[in-house]
mmCIF file of C-alpha atoms and ligand atoms in Angstrom:
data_model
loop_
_atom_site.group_PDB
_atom_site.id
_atom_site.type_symbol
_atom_site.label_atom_id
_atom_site.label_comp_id
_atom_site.label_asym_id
_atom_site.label_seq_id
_atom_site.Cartn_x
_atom_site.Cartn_y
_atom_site.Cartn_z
ATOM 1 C CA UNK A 1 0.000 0.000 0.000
ATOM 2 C CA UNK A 2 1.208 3.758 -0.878
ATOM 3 C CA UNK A 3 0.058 6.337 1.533
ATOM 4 C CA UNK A 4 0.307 10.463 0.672
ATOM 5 C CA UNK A 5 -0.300 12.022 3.820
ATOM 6 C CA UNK A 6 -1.288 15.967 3.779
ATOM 7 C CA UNK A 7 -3.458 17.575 6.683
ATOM 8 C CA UNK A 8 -6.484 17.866 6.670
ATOM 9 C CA UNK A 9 -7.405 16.137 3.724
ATOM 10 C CA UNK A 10 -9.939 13.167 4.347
ATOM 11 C CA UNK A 11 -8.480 10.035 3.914
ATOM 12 C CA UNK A 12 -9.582 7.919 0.911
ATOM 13 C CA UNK A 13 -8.508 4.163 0.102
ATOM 14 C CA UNK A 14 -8.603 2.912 -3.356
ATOM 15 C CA UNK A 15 -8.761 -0.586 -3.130
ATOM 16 C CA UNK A 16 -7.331 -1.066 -7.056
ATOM 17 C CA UNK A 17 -4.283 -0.327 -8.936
ATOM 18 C CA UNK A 18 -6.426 2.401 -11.360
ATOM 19 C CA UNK A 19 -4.929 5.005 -13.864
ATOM 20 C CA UNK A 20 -1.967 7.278 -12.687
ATOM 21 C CA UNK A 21 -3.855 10.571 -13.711
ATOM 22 C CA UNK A 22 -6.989 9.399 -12.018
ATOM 23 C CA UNK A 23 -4.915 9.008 -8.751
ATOM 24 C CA UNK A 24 -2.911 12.033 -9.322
ATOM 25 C CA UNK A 25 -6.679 14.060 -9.502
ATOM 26 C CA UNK A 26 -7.504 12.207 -6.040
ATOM 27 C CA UNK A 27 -4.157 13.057 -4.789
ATOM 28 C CA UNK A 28 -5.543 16.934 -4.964
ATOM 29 C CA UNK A 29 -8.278 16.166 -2.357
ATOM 30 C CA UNK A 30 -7.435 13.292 -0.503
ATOM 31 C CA UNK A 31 -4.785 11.657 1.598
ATOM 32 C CA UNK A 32 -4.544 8.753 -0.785
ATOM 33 C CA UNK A 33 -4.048 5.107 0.295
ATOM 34 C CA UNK A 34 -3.822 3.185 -3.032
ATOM 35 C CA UNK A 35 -2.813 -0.336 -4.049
ATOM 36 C CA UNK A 36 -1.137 0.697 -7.766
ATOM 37 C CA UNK A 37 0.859 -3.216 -6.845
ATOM 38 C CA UNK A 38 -3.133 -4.617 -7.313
ATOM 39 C CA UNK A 39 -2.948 -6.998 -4.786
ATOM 40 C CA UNK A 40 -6.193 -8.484 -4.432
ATOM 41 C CA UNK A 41 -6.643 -7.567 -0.682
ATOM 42 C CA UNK A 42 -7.451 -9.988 2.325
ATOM 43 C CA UNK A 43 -10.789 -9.322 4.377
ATOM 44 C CA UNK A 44 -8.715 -8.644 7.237
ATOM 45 C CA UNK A 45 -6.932 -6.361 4.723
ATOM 46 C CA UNK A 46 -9.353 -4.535 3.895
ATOM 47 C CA UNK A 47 -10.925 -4.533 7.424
ATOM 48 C CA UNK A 48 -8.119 -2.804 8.551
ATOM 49 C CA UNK A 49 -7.963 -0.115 5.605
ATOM 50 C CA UNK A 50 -11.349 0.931 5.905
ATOM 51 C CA UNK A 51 -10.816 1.518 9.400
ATOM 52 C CA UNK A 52 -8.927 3.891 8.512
ATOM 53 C CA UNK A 53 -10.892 6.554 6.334
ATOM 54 C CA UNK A 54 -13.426 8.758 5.012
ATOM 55 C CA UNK A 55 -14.259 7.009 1.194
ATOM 56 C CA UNK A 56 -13.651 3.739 -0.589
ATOM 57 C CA UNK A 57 -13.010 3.210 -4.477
ATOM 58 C CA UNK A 58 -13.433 -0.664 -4.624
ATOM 59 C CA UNK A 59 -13.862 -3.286 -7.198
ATOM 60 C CA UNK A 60 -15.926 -6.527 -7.880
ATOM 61 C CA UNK A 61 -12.965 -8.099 -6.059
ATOM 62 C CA UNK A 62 -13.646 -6.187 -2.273
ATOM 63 C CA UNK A 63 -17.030 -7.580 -0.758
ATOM 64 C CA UNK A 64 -17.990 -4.692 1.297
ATOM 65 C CA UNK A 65 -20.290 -6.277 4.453
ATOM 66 C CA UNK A 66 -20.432 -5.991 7.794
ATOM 67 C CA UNK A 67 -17.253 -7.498 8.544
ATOM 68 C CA UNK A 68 -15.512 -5.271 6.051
ATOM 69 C CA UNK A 69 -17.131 -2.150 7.877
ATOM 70 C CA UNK A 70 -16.226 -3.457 11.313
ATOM 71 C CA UNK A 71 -13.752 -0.753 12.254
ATOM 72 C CA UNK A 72 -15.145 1.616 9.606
ATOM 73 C CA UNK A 73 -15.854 4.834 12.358
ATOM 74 C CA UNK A 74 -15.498 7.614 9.856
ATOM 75 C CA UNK A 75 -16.307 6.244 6.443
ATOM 76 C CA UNK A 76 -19.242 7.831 4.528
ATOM 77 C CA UNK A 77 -18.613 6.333 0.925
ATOM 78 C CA UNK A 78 -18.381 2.748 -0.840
ATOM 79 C CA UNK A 79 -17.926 3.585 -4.492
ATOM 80 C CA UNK A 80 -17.812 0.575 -6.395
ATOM 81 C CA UNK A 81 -15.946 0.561 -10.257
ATOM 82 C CA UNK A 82 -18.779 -1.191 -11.356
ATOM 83 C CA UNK A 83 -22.299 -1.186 -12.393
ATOM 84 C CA UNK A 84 -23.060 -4.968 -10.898
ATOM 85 C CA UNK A 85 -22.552 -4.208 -6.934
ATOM 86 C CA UNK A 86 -23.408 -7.650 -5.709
ATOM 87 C CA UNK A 87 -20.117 -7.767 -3.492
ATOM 88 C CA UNK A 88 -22.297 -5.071 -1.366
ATOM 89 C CA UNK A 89 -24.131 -6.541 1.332
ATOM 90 C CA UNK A 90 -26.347 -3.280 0.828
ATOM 91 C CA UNK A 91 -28.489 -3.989 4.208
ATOM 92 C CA UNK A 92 -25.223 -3.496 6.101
ATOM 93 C CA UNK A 93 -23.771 -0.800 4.430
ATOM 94 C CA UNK A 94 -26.722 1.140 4.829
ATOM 95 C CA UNK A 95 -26.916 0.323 8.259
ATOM 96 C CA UNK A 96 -23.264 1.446 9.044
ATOM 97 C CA UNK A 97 -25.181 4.979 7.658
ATOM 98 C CA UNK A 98 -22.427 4.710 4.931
ATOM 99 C CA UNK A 99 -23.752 5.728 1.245
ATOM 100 C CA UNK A 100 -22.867 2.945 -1.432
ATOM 101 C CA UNK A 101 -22.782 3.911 -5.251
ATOM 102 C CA UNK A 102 -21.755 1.667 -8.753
ATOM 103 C CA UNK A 103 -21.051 3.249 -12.134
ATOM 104 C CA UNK A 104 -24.254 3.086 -14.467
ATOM 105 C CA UNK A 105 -24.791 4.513 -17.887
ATOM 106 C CA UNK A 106 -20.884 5.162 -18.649
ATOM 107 C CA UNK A 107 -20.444 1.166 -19.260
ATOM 108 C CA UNK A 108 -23.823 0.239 -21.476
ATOM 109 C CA UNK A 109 -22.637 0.557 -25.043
ATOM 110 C CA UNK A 110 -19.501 -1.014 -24.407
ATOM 111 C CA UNK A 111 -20.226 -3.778 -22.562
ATOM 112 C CA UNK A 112 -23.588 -4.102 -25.259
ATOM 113 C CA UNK A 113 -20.997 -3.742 -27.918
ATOM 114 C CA UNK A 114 -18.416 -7.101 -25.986
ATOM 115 C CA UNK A 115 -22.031 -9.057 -25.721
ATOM 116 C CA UNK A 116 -22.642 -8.810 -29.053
ATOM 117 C CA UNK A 117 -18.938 -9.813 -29.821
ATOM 118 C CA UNK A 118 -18.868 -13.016 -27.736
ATOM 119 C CA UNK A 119 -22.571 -14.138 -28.937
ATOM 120 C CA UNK A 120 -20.680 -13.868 -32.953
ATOM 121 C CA UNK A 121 -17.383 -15.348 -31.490
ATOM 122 C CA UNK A 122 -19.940 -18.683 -29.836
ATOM 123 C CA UNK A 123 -21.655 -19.081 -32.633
ATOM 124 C CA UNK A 124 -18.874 -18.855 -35.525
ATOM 125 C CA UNK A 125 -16.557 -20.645 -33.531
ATOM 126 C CA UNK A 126 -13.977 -17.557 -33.549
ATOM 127 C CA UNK A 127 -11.654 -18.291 -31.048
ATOM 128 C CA UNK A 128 -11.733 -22.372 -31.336
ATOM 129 C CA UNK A 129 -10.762 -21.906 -35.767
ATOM 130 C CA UNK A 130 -8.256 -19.457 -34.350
ATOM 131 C CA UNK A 131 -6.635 -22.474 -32.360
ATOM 132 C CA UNK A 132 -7.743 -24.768 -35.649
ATOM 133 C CA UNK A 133 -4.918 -22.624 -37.379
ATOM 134 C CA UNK A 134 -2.431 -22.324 -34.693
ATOM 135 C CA UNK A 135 -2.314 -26.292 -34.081
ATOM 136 C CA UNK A 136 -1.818 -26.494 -37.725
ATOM 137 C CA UNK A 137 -5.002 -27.985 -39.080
ATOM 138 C CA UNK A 138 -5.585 -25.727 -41.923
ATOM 139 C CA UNK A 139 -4.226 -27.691 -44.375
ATOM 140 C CA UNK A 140 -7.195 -29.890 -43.520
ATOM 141 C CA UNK A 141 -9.720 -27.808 -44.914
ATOM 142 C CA UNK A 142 -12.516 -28.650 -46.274
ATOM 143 C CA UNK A 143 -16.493 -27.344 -47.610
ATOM 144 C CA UNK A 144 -17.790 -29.348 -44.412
ATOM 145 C CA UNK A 145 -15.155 -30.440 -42.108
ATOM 146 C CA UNK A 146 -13.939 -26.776 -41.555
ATOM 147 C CA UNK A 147 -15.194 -25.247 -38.034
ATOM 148 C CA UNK A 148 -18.923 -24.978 -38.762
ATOM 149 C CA UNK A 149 -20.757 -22.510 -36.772
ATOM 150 C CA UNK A 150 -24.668 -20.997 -36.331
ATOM 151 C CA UNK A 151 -26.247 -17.734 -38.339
ATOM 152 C CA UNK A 152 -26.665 -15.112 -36.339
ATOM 153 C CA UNK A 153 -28.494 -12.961 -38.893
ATOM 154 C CA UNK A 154 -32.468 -13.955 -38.955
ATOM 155 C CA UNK A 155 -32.060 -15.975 -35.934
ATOM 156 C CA UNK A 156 -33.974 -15.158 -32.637
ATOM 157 C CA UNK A 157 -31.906 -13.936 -29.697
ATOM 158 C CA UNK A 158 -33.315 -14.502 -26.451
ATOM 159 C CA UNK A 159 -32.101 -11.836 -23.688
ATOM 160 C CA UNK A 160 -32.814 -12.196 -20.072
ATOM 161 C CA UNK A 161 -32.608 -9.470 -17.781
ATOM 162 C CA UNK A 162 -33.695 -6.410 -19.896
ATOM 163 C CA UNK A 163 -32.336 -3.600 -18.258
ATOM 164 C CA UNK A 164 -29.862 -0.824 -20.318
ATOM 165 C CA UNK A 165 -27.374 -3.479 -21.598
ATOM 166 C CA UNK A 166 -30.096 -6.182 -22.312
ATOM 167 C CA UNK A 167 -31.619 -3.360 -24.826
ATOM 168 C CA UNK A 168 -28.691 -2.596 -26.034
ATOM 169 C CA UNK A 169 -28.228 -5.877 -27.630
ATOM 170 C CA UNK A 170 -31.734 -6.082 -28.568
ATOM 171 C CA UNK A 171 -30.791 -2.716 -30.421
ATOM 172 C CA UNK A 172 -27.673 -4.096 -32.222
ATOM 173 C CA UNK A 173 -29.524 -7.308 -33.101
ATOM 174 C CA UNK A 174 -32.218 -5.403 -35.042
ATOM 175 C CA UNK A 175 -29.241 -4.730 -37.374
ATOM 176 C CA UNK A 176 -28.736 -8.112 -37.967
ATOM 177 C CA UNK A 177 -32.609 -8.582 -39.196
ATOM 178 C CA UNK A 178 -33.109 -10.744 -35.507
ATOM 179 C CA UNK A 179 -36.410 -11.944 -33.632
ATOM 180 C CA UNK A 180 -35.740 -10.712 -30.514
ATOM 181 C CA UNK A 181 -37.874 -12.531 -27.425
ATOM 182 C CA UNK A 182 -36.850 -11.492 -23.974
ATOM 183 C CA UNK A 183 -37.211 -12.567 -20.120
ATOM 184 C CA UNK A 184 -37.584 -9.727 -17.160
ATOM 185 C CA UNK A 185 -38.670 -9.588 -13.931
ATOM 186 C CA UNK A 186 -40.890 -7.160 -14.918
ATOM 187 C CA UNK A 187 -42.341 -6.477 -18.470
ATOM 188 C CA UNK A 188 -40.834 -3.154 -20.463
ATOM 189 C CA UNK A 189 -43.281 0.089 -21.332
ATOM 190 C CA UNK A 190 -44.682 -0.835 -24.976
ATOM 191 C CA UNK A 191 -42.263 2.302 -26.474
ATOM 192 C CA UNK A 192 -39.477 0.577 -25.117
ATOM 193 C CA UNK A 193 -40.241 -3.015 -26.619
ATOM 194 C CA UNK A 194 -40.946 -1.172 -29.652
ATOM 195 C CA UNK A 195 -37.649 0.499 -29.569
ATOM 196 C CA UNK A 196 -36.344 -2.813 -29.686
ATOM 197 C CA UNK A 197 -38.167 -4.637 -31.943
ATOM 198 C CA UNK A 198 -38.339 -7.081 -28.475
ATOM 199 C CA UNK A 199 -41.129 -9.757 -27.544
ATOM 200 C CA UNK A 200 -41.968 -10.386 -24.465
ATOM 201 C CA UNK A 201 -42.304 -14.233 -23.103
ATOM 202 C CA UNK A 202 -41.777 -16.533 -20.082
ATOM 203 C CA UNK A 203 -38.277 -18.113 -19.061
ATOM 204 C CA UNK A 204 -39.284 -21.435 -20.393
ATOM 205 C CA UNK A 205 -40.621 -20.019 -23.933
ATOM 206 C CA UNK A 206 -37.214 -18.410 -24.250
ATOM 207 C CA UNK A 207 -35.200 -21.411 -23.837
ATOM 208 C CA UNK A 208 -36.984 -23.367 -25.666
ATOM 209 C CA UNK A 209 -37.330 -20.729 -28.613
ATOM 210 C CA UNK A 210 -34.183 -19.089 -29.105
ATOM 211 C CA UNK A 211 -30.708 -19.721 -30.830
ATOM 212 C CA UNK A 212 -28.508 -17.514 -29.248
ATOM 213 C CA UNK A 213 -29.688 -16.855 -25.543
ATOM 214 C CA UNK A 214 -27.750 -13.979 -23.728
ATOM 215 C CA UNK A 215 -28.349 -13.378 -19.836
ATOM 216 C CA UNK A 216 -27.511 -10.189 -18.613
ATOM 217 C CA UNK A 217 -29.472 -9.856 -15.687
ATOM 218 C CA UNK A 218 -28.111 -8.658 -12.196
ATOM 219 C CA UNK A 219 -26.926 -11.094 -9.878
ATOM 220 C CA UNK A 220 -29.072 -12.072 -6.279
ATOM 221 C CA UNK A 221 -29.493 -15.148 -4.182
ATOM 222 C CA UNK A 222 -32.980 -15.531 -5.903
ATOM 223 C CA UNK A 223 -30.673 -15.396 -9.918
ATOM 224 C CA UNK A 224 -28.449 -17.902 -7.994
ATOM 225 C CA UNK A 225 -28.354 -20.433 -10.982
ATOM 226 C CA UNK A 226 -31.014 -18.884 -12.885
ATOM 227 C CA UNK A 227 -29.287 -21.631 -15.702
ATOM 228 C CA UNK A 228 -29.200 -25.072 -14.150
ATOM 229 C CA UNK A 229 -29.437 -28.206 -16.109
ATOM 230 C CA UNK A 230 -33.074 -28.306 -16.485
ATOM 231 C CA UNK A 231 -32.764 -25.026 -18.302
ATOM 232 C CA UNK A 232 -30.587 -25.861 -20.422
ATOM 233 C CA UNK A 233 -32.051 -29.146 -21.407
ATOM 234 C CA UNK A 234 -34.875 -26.857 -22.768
ATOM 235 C CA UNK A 235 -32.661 -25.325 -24.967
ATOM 236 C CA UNK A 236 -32.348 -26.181 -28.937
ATOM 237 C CA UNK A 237 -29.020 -28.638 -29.496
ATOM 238 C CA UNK A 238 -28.251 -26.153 -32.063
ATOM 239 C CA UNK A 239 -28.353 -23.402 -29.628
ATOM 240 C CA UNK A 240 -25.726 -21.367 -27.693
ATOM 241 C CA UNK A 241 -25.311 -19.538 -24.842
ATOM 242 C CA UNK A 242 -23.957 -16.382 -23.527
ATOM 243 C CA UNK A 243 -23.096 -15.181 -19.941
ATOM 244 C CA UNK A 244 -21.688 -11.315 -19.531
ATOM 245 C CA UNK A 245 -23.826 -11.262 -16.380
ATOM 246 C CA UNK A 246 -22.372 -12.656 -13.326
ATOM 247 C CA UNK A 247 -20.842 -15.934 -12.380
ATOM 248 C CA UNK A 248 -23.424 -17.850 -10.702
ATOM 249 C CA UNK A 249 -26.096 -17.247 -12.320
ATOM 250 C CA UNK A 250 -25.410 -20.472 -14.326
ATOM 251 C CA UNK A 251 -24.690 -23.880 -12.962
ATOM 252 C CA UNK A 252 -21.308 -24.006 -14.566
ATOM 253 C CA UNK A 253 -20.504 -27.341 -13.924
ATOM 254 C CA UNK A 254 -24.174 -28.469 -15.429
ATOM 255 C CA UNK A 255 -23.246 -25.896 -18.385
ATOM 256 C CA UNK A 256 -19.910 -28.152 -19.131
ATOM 257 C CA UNK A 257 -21.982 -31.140 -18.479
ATOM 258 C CA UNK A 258 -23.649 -30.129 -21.304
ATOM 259 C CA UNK A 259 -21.198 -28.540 -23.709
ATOM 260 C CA UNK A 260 -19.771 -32.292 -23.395
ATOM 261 C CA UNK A 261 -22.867 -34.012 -23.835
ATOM 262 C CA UNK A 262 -23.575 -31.732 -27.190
ATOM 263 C CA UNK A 263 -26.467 -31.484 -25.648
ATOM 264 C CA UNK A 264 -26.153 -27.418 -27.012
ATOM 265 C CA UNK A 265 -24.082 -25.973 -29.975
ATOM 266 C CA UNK A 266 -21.655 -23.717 -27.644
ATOM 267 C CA UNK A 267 -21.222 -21.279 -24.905
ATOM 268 C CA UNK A 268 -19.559 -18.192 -24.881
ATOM 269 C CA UNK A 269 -18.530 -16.966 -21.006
ATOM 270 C CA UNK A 270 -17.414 -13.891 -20.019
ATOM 271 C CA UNK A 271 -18.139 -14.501 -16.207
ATOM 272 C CA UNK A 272 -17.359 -17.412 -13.834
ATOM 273 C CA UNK A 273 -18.476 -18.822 -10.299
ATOM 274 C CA UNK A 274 -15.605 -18.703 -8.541
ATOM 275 C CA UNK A 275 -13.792 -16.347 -10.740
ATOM 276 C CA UNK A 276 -10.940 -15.437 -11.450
ATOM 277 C CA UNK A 277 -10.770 -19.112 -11.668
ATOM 278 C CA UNK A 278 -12.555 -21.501 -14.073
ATOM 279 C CA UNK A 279 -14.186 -25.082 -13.410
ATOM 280 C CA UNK A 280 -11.539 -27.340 -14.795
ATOM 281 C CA UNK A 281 -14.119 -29.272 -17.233
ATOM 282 C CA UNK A 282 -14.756 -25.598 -19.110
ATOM 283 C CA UNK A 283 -10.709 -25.272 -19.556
ATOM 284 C CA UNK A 284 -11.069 -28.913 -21.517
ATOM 285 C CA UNK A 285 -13.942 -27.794 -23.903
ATOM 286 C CA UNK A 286 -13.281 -26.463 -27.278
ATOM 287 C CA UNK A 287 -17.311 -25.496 -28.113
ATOM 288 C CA UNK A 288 -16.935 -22.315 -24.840
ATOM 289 C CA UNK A 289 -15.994 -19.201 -25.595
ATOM 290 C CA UNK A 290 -13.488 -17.904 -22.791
ATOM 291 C CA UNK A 291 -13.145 -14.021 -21.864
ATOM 292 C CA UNK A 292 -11.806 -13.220 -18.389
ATOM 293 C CA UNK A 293 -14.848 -10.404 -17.281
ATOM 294 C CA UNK A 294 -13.889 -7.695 -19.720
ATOM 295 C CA UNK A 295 -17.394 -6.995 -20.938
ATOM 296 C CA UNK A 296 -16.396 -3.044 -20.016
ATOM 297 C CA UNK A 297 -13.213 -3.128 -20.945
ATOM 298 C CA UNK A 298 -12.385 -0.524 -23.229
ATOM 299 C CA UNK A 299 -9.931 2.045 -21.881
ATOM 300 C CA UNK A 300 -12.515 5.410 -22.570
ATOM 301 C CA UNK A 301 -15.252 3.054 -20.334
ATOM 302 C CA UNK A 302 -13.275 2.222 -17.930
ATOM 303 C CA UNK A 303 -11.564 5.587 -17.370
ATOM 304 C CA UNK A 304 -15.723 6.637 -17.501
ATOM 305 C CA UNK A 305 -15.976 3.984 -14.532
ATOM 306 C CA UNK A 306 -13.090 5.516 -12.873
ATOM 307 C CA UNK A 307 -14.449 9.128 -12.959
ATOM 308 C CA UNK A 308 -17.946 8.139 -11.990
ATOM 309 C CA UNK A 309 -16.479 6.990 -8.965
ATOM 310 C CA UNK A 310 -14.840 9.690 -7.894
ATOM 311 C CA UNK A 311 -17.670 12.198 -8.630
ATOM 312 C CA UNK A 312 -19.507 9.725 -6.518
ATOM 313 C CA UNK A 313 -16.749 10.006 -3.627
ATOM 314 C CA UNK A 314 -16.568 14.200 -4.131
ATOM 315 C CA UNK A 315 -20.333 14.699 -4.118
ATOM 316 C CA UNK A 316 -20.449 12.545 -1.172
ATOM 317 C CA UNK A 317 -17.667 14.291 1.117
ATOM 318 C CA UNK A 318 -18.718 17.355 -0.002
ATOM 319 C CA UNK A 319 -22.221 16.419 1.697
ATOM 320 C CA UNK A 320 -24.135 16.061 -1.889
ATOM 321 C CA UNK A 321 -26.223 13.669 -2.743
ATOM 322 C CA UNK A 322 -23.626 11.014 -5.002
ATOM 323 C CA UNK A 323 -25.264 11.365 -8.780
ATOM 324 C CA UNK A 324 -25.288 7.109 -8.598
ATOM 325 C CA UNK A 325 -26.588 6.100 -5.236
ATOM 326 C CA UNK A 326 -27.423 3.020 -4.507
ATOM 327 C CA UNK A 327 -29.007 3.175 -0.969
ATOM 328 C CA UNK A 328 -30.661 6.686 -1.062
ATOM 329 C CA UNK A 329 -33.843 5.229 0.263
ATOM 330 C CA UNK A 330 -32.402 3.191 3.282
ATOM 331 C CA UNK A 331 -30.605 6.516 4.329
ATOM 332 C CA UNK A 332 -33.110 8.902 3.531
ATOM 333 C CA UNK A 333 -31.598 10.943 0.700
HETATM 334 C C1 LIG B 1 -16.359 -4.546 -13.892
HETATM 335 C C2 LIG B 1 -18.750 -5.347 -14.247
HETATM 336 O O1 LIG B 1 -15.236 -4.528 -14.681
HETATM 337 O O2 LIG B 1 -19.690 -3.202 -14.090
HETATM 338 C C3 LIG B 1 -19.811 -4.408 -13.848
HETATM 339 O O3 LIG B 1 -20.819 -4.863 -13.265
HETATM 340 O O4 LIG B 1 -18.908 -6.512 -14.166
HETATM 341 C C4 LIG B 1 -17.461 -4.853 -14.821
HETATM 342 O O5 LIG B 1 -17.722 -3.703 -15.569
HETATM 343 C C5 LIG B 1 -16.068 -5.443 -12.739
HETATM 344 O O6 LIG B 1 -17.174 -5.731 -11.969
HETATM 345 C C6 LIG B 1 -14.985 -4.814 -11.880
HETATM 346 O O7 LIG B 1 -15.482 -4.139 -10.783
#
């Protein structure tokens, strides 16, 4: 950990290695304890640092609960990089009276734009005829041996969880002349299923309907395994599947069960259970798609991300409500 230590400035931990001008603008404000090594930190760790000041940038990596807050006396802000926030136990952050707050809006297109990518790369077998070549099998081409893949133009995507990003692939798909069905917890005003040419239907009508399904809904114990094995055995053999939501939200070891069994075409996985390690049986399977959770990952978003978070922090010190809060109603704001 690097500490800069001026008086009077409130204290602020970033729990991340993020970019040097981003710390050099929080170094104007704040006494700045920062992890630019990105060690991933311990709870005890982290325990520890948050006992120890006024604001919090943290990632999908820090679960902020009431553990982590144990010694936090004088902290007002979690800011999370990151629009998911399921590593807040939000109950007892807002008990602790501390404000939480995630990045929306500054992430949709691009992570839209990476769930588009990975549904193509699943489908056309991108990365698995990009191995095809390196092992040297191209000399063993052929009109119907060659990788093989799915259409994706005039097929019907099936999205669940239809929030920003969910109709922001509905959006891109209508450029690719495809049905689009989708799966919410609650049903979309008619002008915005218009706007995306998107059908409404049941989880089960999904599955069994669509050949690309895409899930980007928010994690919660009740999405725990929203995919299981009796889901996917709904789904076409010719179908694949897409995850840039969370890990656990599928069954990952009945997803390889199946990507073994051919039981469906492919998957394409941007998020793991257990991350940032992945169920040996996926690492064996050629028909998955592997990205390690860069759905956001282009450097304007995530400098976007970044800058949320500290107009987040800012607002919050300077006793403003933080333009992304999470927990307004539990404290009042
Ligand atoms: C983050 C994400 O990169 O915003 C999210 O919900 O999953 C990603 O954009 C990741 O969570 C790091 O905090």
């Amino acid at each position: 950990m690097n500490t800069t230590t001026t008086p009077n400035k409130p204290k602020i931990l970033v729990a991340r290695a993020i970019f040097p001008e981003a710390l050099a603008e929080l170094e104007q404000s704040f006494d700045v304890i920062s992890n630019q090594a990105d060690v991933v930190m311990t709870p005890q760790a982290l325990q520890e640092q948050l006992g120890k000041v006024s604001a919090a940038l943290v990632t999908g990596s820090e679960r902020i609960d009431a553990n982590a807050l144990a010694k936090a006396k004088n902290l007002k802000i979690v800011a999370n990089i990151s629009v998911g926030y399921n590593n807040f136990d939000v109950p007892a952050i807002s008990a602790a009276g501390i404000m939480a707050t995630n990045t929306p809006d500054v992430l949709t297109d691009t992570t839209a734009d990476f769930g588009f990518a990975l549904i193509m790369a699943t489908a056309r077998r991108v990365t698995e005829s990009e191995r095809w070549i390196r092992d040297g099998h191209w000399n063993q081409w052929s009109i119907v041996t060659n990788p093989l893949g799915m259409d994706i133009h005039h097929s019907t995507l099936g999205i669940i969880g239809m929030g920003r990003i969910g109709q922001g692939i509905a959006k891109r798909a209508l450029g690719f002349g495809m049905k689009v069905i989708y799966h919410n917890r609650s049903r979309l005003p008619e002008a915005d299923e218009k706007a995306c040419n998107a059908r409404y239907v049941d989880k089960e009508t999904l599955l069994k309907e669509a050949d690309h399904v895409i899930l980007v809904l928010p994690y919660s114990a009740e999405n725990h395994h929203t995919i299981g094995a009796k889901e996917i055995a709904l789904m076409k053999p010719t179908a694949t599947l897409v995850n840039i939501a969370r890990g656990g939200i599928v069954d990952d070891v009945a997803l390889a069960a199946a990507l073994k069994a051919k039981t469906i075409f492919a998957a394409g996985l941007d998020v793991f259970e257990g991350e940032p390690t992945v169920h040996p049986d996926l690492l064996k399977l050629s028909n998955v798609v592997l990205a390690p959770h860069i759905a956001s990952a282009t450097e304007k978003t995530r400098r976007a991300m970044v800058s949320l978070a500290i107009e987040n922090v800012k607002a919050a010190l300077a006793g403003a409500k933080p333009p992304s809060l999470i927990n307004a109603d539990a404290l009042g704001k």
